[in-house]
Amino acid sequence: MKNIINKLLVNHSLIYKLFLYIATIILVVYLFPKSGQFKYEFQKGKPWEYENYYAPFDFAIQKTPEEIAIEKEQITKLSKQFFKYDEQIVVQVKDAINSKIEDALYNSELTETKKIELRDLALQITNDIYEFGYLESSVDIKPEIDLVTLRKGNKSQEIDANKLFKASQILSFINSKIGNEPFTQEENIVLNIIYEGLKPNVAFDTDFTEMVLQENLSKISYTKGLVSENERIIFKGDIVEGEKLIILNSVKSEFESQVWSKSNYNWIVSGYTILVSLAFLMLLLFLRKYRIEIFENNTKITFIFFNIILIVLLITLIVKYDAKYIYIAPIVILPLVLKAFFDARLGLFTHVLTVLLLGFIVPNSFEFIFLQIIAGIVTILTISELYKRANLFISVIQITFVYFVAYFAFSIIQEGNAQNLDWEKLVYFTINGGATLFVLPLIYVFEKLFSLVSDESLKELSNTNSKLLRELAEKAPGTFQHSLQVANLAETCANEIQANSMLVRTGALYHDIGKMMNPMYFTENQSTNVNPHNELTPKDSALIIINHIIAGVELAKKNRLPDRIIDFIRTHHGTTLVYYFYKREEELIGNKPDKKYFQYPGPIPFSKETAILMMCDSVEAASKSIKEPTAQAFDNLVEKIVNKQMEDGQFMNADITFKELQIIKKVLKKKLKNIYHLRIEYPE
């Protein structure tokens, strides 16, 4: 039992990876759609490349979205309009008009008979107008409709739309009923009373009209025929277009709408599990072979898997809501995030694997996969320094443009012309580009959640006004100046060989912070001729020099510097010797001393950036010892130091080529000559 526990403890990292691997596979397979899959891929305008295809079962031919849209538009255009008739307004208007006419004619010189005639006429006009109703002026009746439905209480009747009075018709109608002009004074009074007293009593019944419209729309049939089992659908070599395309899309939808049955559920899940397992296994093998430092870090592997799951979840949710919105999802955030924290190659490799997995979820998978892989490649190639916001904006514009161009190409291939472009998709691509800008706050969140460091954080750390660098400048000003010079040299070298210049610059600024513990034991900080090493043995002096590595790592951890920066502190001397004190010890004892007392603990550099820092640090420090600076002296110095480091195997674990080493040598020679160039002697 004890042995089992010990084995578990020893292999806990591998066990965690296995658990993460299995859990991720289960989650991704769970997110996959629980429906059948059509086993053939086809494109509009392309030949059918498979054997003759016959209907596997009876199914209905589905109408195209365009046909359904036209049908809906026609139903909406011809749908009935309903109006509400308010009888209460009619009663109020009649009473008010009658009362005002009686008051107006009370002192009139007209005979009683004439007064009664005018009152009866006003009542008749009012009754005529309100027989079908007076329509509110804000309501428009569709010109395509002849009949409208008028609702009086619980009763409804269809009437000619022209029978509803409008405000523009009222005055002329009253005039025609009163008689021939010129009107008498009393007739004008009655006319004005009627005109001013009338109120609209018919309003558009929005809710009822909408309810009837939706009911009619719900009755639309989405099919237009039937294909019988074993009926031929398409011959091999036929062009997929017209009715053949419609029928193929119908049978594909029929397959995809079928929920997995119990009989084939386990088999299909097994198939998905194998494919997803292969995809994640390829990712782990890639990390194991080419990114061993990431593979050995469980937090980083968890972060990569988490991002893949996040993208799969996002696309799954969009497809479940409405698959037409899949191009709104900013998939290229995945390679952007991975490039910000790791490197471009890992970002692109992970992006391609993720897009291949998404092909199981999305419709038109070939088009989706092609567009997203191209967009991912453009993302990786165009964004070099994410911390520069202008770079991100320019890259987003380029990505969006590539989406436009690729979609345009697909469209003209499928449609045979450029007239049937889906402009709505171009809007989705634009939204996609805007959403990609969200990567900056997302990177900040990931930094806090997973304790990682991005170029944006490196930019902040490289600020020489930061607390730790200010402290270095105060306690060890010579070391601070040395670090600045090394940072400038390293940044230039990194730019020349396409390494991460921001990372190596930041690492160079912090690589010697351990010297703050004993600044006077390092020559660059000795402002007097007193050298404390004169009172120490070579072994003790070497120990103090070597300890600046250990002190630097402790100080960096105390100030919560990222591991990527601490790596520069650990590796900038590799496993080289403190050669000066090694030779002094050799002179004292007259024999070769034990190297373990004079050797830095390592590890040796394991990346281009840490290798660059080792070369620049050694060359910059050694250049101070040249008494007569000449071009030849600098050339010899650089060659001697870098070649010695290569002979000692300091770059064996660094992903750096001989060509890149030669480029770095040239840069260092040129920079040293620029730094130490001779000036003309000015007259006193």
XYZ file of C-alpha atoms in Angstrom, residues 268-670:
403
model
C -21.769 7.091 -32.311
C -20.512 8.297 -28.925
C -17.602 5.884 -29.245
C -16.768 7.288 -32.679
C -16.860 10.868 -31.414
C -14.765 9.908 -28.377
C -12.062 8.324 -30.552
C -11.837 11.365 -32.856
C -11.784 13.892 -29.993
C -9.241 11.735 -28.123
C -6.969 11.746 -31.172
C -7.189 15.534 -31.479
C -6.221 16.150 -27.845
C -3.582 13.413 -27.968
C -1.954 15.184 -30.926
C -1.898 18.375 -28.881
C -0.272 16.641 -25.912
C 2.297 14.938 -28.158
C 3.116 18.284 -29.766
C 3.672 19.802 -26.322
C 5.723 16.796 -25.200
C 8.014 16.959 -28.236
C 8.325 20.692 -28.948
C 7.161 22.522 -25.790
C 8.411 20.357 -22.943
C 8.409 23.258 -20.452
C 4.680 23.780 -21.108
C 3.954 20.033 -21.011
C 5.544 19.769 -17.572
C 3.500 22.693 -16.260
C -0.007 21.478 -15.370
C -1.345 25.012 -15.012
C -0.381 25.858 -18.578
C -1.876 22.646 -19.993
C -5.081 23.327 -18.035
C -5.144 26.829 -19.478
C -4.820 25.538 -23.067
C -7.536 22.897 -22.598
C -9.782 25.438 -20.880
C -9.577 27.788 -23.863
C -10.434 25.002 -26.308
C -13.488 24.017 -24.232
C -14.534 27.674 -24.060
C -14.523 27.974 -27.872
C -16.392 24.673 -28.347
C -18.991 25.753 -25.772
C -19.446 29.137 -27.463
C -20.035 27.628 -30.912
C -22.354 24.950 -29.464
C -24.549 27.580 -27.816
C -24.698 29.651 -31.011
C -25.609 26.612 -33.142
C -28.370 25.664 -30.700
C -29.778 29.207 -30.824
C -29.381 29.876 -34.557
C -26.568 28.442 -36.679
C -26.535 31.456 -39.030
C -24.773 33.469 -36.305
C -21.688 31.205 -36.074
C -19.502 33.739 -37.886
C -20.143 36.306 -35.156
C -18.106 34.186 -32.734
C -14.498 35.502 -32.595
C -12.732 32.134 -32.951
C -9.387 33.833 -33.671
C -9.240 34.930 -30.026
C -7.884 31.415 -29.309
C -4.609 31.740 -31.300
C -4.293 35.349 -30.112
C -4.469 34.345 -26.451
C -2.089 31.407 -26.862
C 0.378 33.525 -28.810
C 0.257 36.199 -26.090
C 1.159 33.702 -23.366
C 3.228 31.148 -25.299
C 4.186 31.357 -28.979
C 2.742 31.570 -32.487
C 3.419 27.953 -33.454
C 1.506 26.542 -30.486
C -1.289 29.060 -31.062
C -1.774 28.040 -34.694
C -1.499 24.289 -33.994
C -4.145 24.491 -31.242
C -6.382 26.690 -33.398
C -6.336 24.205 -36.287
C -7.188 21.258 -34.003
C -10.030 23.224 -32.396
C -11.496 24.258 -35.751
C -11.396 20.631 -36.903
C -13.395 19.666 -33.800
C -15.906 22.423 -34.526
C -16.485 20.868 -37.943
C -18.654 18.249 -36.165
C -20.955 20.984 -34.846
C -21.428 23.603 -37.562
C -23.321 23.433 -40.857
C -21.306 23.849 -44.082
C -18.316 22.509 -42.179
C -15.853 22.714 -45.092
C -16.544 26.425 -45.631
C -16.352 27.104 -41.870
C -13.094 25.178 -41.403
C -11.434 26.847 -44.405
C -12.460 30.371 -43.350
C -11.418 29.898 -39.723
C -8.045 28.294 -40.504
C -7.206 31.070 -42.971
C -8.289 33.676 -40.403
C -6.122 31.971 -37.754
C -3.070 32.002 -40.030
C -3.591 35.698 -40.782
C -3.948 36.360 -37.050
C -0.652 34.644 -36.262
C 1.202 36.325 -39.142
C -0.066 39.871 -38.624
C 0.133 40.368 -34.859
C 3.741 40.544 -33.764
C 3.498 42.606 -30.583
C 0.063 42.360 -28.996
C 0.853 44.926 -26.319
C 0.892 47.579 -29.054
C -2.810 48.336 -29.449
C -2.364 49.735 -32.949
C -1.068 46.322 -34.073
C -4.226 44.658 -32.789
C -6.525 47.122 -34.585
C -4.630 46.739 -37.868
C -4.659 42.950 -37.546
C -8.422 42.889 -36.842
C -9.013 44.921 -40.012
C -6.868 42.467 -41.994
C -8.645 39.438 -40.497
C -12.058 40.915 -41.326
C -10.895 41.668 -44.869
C -9.695 38.073 -45.306
C -13.088 36.830 -44.103
C -14.753 39.071 -46.726
C -12.499 37.871 -49.552
C -12.737 34.164 -48.654
C -16.525 34.311 -48.276
C -16.807 36.199 -51.580
C -14.796 33.434 -53.281
C -16.986 30.695 -51.783
C -20.120 32.572 -52.798
C -19.175 33.023 -56.465
C -18.108 29.353 -56.657
C -21.451 28.190 -55.279
C -23.737 30.718 -56.979
C -21.831 31.174 -60.244
C -22.029 34.968 -59.895
C -21.569 37.768 -57.378
C -25.194 38.910 -57.383
C -26.449 36.575 -54.652
C -24.024 37.568 -51.889
C -25.476 37.273 -48.398
C -24.706 40.781 -47.149
C -25.870 39.798 -43.693
C -22.822 37.523 -43.356
C -20.532 40.478 -44.082
C -22.144 42.239 -41.125
C -21.453 39.139 -38.996
C -17.781 39.201 -40.033
C -17.580 42.875 -39.034
C -19.095 42.105 -35.619
C -16.618 39.231 -35.338
C -13.738 41.668 -35.882
C -15.080 44.032 -33.237
C -15.525 41.169 -30.755
C -11.902 40.120 -31.339
C -10.778 43.347 -29.646
C -12.158 41.840 -26.428
C -8.952 39.760 -26.327
C -7.093 42.455 -24.331
C -9.341 42.400 -21.212
C -9.614 38.615 -21.607
C -5.832 38.276 -21.447
C -5.819 40.341 -18.251
C -8.446 38.024 -16.690
C -6.476 34.919 -17.707
C -3.303 36.374 -16.193
C -5.035 36.665 -12.835
C -6.817 33.291 -13.014
C -3.854 31.189 -14.189
C -0.888 33.253 -12.932
C 0.505 33.633 -16.447
C 2.304 36.547 -18.062
C 1.611 38.193 -21.420
C 3.391 40.842 -23.486
C 1.116 43.450 -21.919
C 2.414 42.516 -18.453
C 5.980 42.483 -19.756
C 5.487 46.028 -20.952
C 4.462 47.072 -17.440
C 7.353 45.170 -15.837
C 9.892 46.743 -18.195
C 9.051 50.210 -16.882
C 12.233 51.353 -15.112
C 10.096 53.272 -12.605
C 8.761 50.014 -11.166
C 9.462 49.451 -7.469
C 12.087 46.713 -7.872
C 14.045 48.467 -10.632
C 14.055 51.748 -8.684
C 15.446 49.862 -5.712
C 18.133 48.324 -7.951
C 19.078 51.786 -9.263
C 19.457 53.103 -5.702
C 21.328 50.182 -4.107
C 23.391 49.032 -7.096
C 23.564 51.871 -9.644
C 26.377 50.240 -11.607
C 24.406 46.988 -11.932
C 21.351 48.982 -13.002
C 23.320 50.698 -15.791
C 24.782 47.334 -16.811
C 21.234 45.864 -16.953
C 20.037 48.724 -19.156
C 22.911 48.188 -21.592
C 22.289 44.436 -21.674
C 18.556 45.020 -22.206
C 19.253 47.260 -25.212
C 21.704 44.755 -26.717
C 19.379 41.797 -26.102
C 16.329 43.568 -27.543
C 18.217 44.397 -30.759
C 19.471 40.814 -31.108
C 15.963 39.407 -30.500
C 14.493 41.637 -33.188
C 17.087 40.442 -35.684
C 16.255 36.739 -35.230
C 12.483 37.187 -34.728
C 12.545 36.252 -31.031
C 10.336 37.810 -28.330
C 12.083 41.160 -27.899
C 9.797 42.389 -25.097
C 10.375 39.221 -23.073
C 14.160 39.280 -23.416
C 14.323 43.012 -22.628
C 12.285 42.569 -19.458
C 14.327 39.538 -18.433
C 17.558 41.502 -18.983
C 16.375 44.347 -16.736
C 15.816 41.944 -13.825
C 18.536 39.343 -14.405
C 20.992 40.802 -11.856
C 18.607 41.992 -9.097
C 20.287 39.518 -6.734
C 23.327 41.808 -6.653
C 21.328 44.214 -4.476
C 22.045 41.931 -1.513
C 25.842 42.560 -1.710
C 26.313 45.359 -4.267
C 29.884 46.281 -3.279
C 31.179 42.802 -4.117
C 30.550 43.500 -7.820
C 33.032 45.732 -9.629
C 30.449 47.872 -11.451
C 29.212 49.193 -8.066
C 32.654 49.903 -6.557
C 33.078 53.672 -6.567
C 36.410 53.546 -4.647
C 39.599 51.550 -5.032
C 38.658 49.355 -2.068
C 37.782 45.825 -3.223
C 36.257 43.630 -0.473
C 37.347 40.503 -2.349
C 40.959 41.273 -1.421
C 40.216 40.083 2.109
C 38.506 36.846 1.009
C 39.676 33.531 -0.358
C 38.839 32.800 -4.022
C 36.321 30.163 -2.880
C 34.485 32.622 -0.647
C 34.506 35.292 -3.347
C 33.145 32.824 -5.895
C 30.411 31.791 -3.454
C 29.287 35.410 -3.037
C 29.267 35.939 -6.801
C 27.339 32.707 -7.412
C 24.832 33.512 -4.671
C 23.523 36.512 -6.610
C 21.600 33.970 -8.717
C 19.922 32.379 -5.695
C 19.300 35.772 -4.070
C 17.836 37.077 -7.324
C 15.395 34.168 -7.606
C 14.286 34.622 -3.979
C 13.874 38.359 -4.430
C 11.913 37.857 -7.666
C 9.543 35.382 -6.003
C 9.085 37.700 -3.045
C 8.079 40.490 -5.439
C 5.854 38.085 -7.421
C 7.708 38.335 -10.705
C 6.413 35.858 -13.316
C 8.235 32.552 -13.814
C 9.141 33.597 -17.369
C 11.233 36.449 -15.900
C 12.699 34.314 -13.110
C 13.927 31.915 -15.814
C 16.296 34.653 -17.040
C 17.726 35.083 -13.536
C 18.332 31.319 -13.221
C 19.895 30.784 -16.642
C 21.878 33.912 -17.524
C 25.151 32.284 -16.353
C 24.082 28.705 -17.106
C 26.657 26.274 -15.666
C 29.705 28.384 -16.491
C 32.584 29.044 -14.087
C 33.354 32.155 -12.083
C 36.524 32.091 -14.148
C 38.468 34.939 -12.502
C 38.381 33.404 -9.036
C 38.829 29.911 -10.467
C 42.147 30.998 -11.997
C 43.161 32.751 -8.763
C 42.516 29.561 -6.798
C 44.550 27.661 -9.377
C 47.470 30.076 -8.871
C 47.213 29.740 -5.075
C 47.179 25.956 -4.888
C 49.287 25.358 -7.984
C 46.847 22.768 -9.244
C 43.434 22.458 -10.908
C 40.810 23.276 -8.224
C 37.483 21.455 -7.878
C 35.082 23.133 -10.326
C 32.023 22.576 -8.134
C 33.077 25.487 -5.885
C 33.311 27.883 -8.828
C 30.437 26.754 -11.054
C 27.041 28.442 -11.355
C 24.145 26.098 -10.470
C 22.322 26.502 -13.812
C 20.155 25.486 -15.531
C 21.529 26.300 -18.957
C 19.396 28.463 -21.305
C 16.390 26.634 -22.787
C 15.026 29.210 -25.248
C 16.256 31.709 -27.804
C 15.537 34.545 -25.399
C 17.493 33.127 -22.434
C 20.396 32.249 -24.768
C 20.450 35.821 -26.103
C 20.616 37.195 -22.567
C 23.562 34.944 -21.653
C 25.553 36.161 -24.667
C 24.694 39.835 -24.217
C 25.370 39.775 -20.459
C 28.805 38.194 -20.868
C 29.815 40.383 -23.821
C 28.676 43.654 -22.205
C 30.475 42.867 -18.927
C 33.679 41.799 -20.690
C 33.685 44.834 -22.980
C 34.356 47.054 -19.952
C 37.731 45.371 -19.488
C 39.065 46.388 -22.926
C 41.623 49.115 -22.325
C 42.054 50.133 -25.963
C 38.640 49.756 -27.702
C 39.113 48.978 -31.379
C 36.893 47.282 -33.937
C 39.207 44.248 -34.028
C 39.249 44.006 -30.232
C 35.429 43.900 -30.089
C 35.245 41.347 -32.893
C 37.725 39.085 -31.104
C 35.924 39.522 -27.768
C 32.506 38.572 -29.141
C 33.886 35.572 -31.042
C 35.837 34.357 -28.014
C 32.934 34.605 -25.535
C 30.171 33.181 -27.711
C 32.348 30.358 -29.063
C 33.406 29.421 -25.513
C 29.768 29.257 -24.428
C 28.964 27.051 -27.417
C 31.921 24.744 -26.646
C 30.741 24.419 -23.052
C 27.313 23.275 -24.312
C 25.440 26.218 -22.841
C 23.040 26.428 -25.816
C 22.293 22.723 -26.196
C 18.747 23.095 -24.826
C 18.042 26.421 -26.508
C 15.994 26.421 -29.696
C 18.598 28.459 -31.547
C 20.399 27.747 -34.835
C 23.991 28.375 -35.940
C 22.716 30.942 -38.407
C 20.957 32.832 -35.616
C 24.106 32.703 -33.494
C 26.087 34.261 -36.342
C 23.473 37.017 -36.679
C 23.670 37.714 -32.926
C 27.461 37.930 -33.117
C 27.237 40.508 -35.905
C 24.705 42.570 -33.969
C 26.834 42.529 -30.803
C 29.970 43.574 -32.702
C 28.153 46.440 -34.386
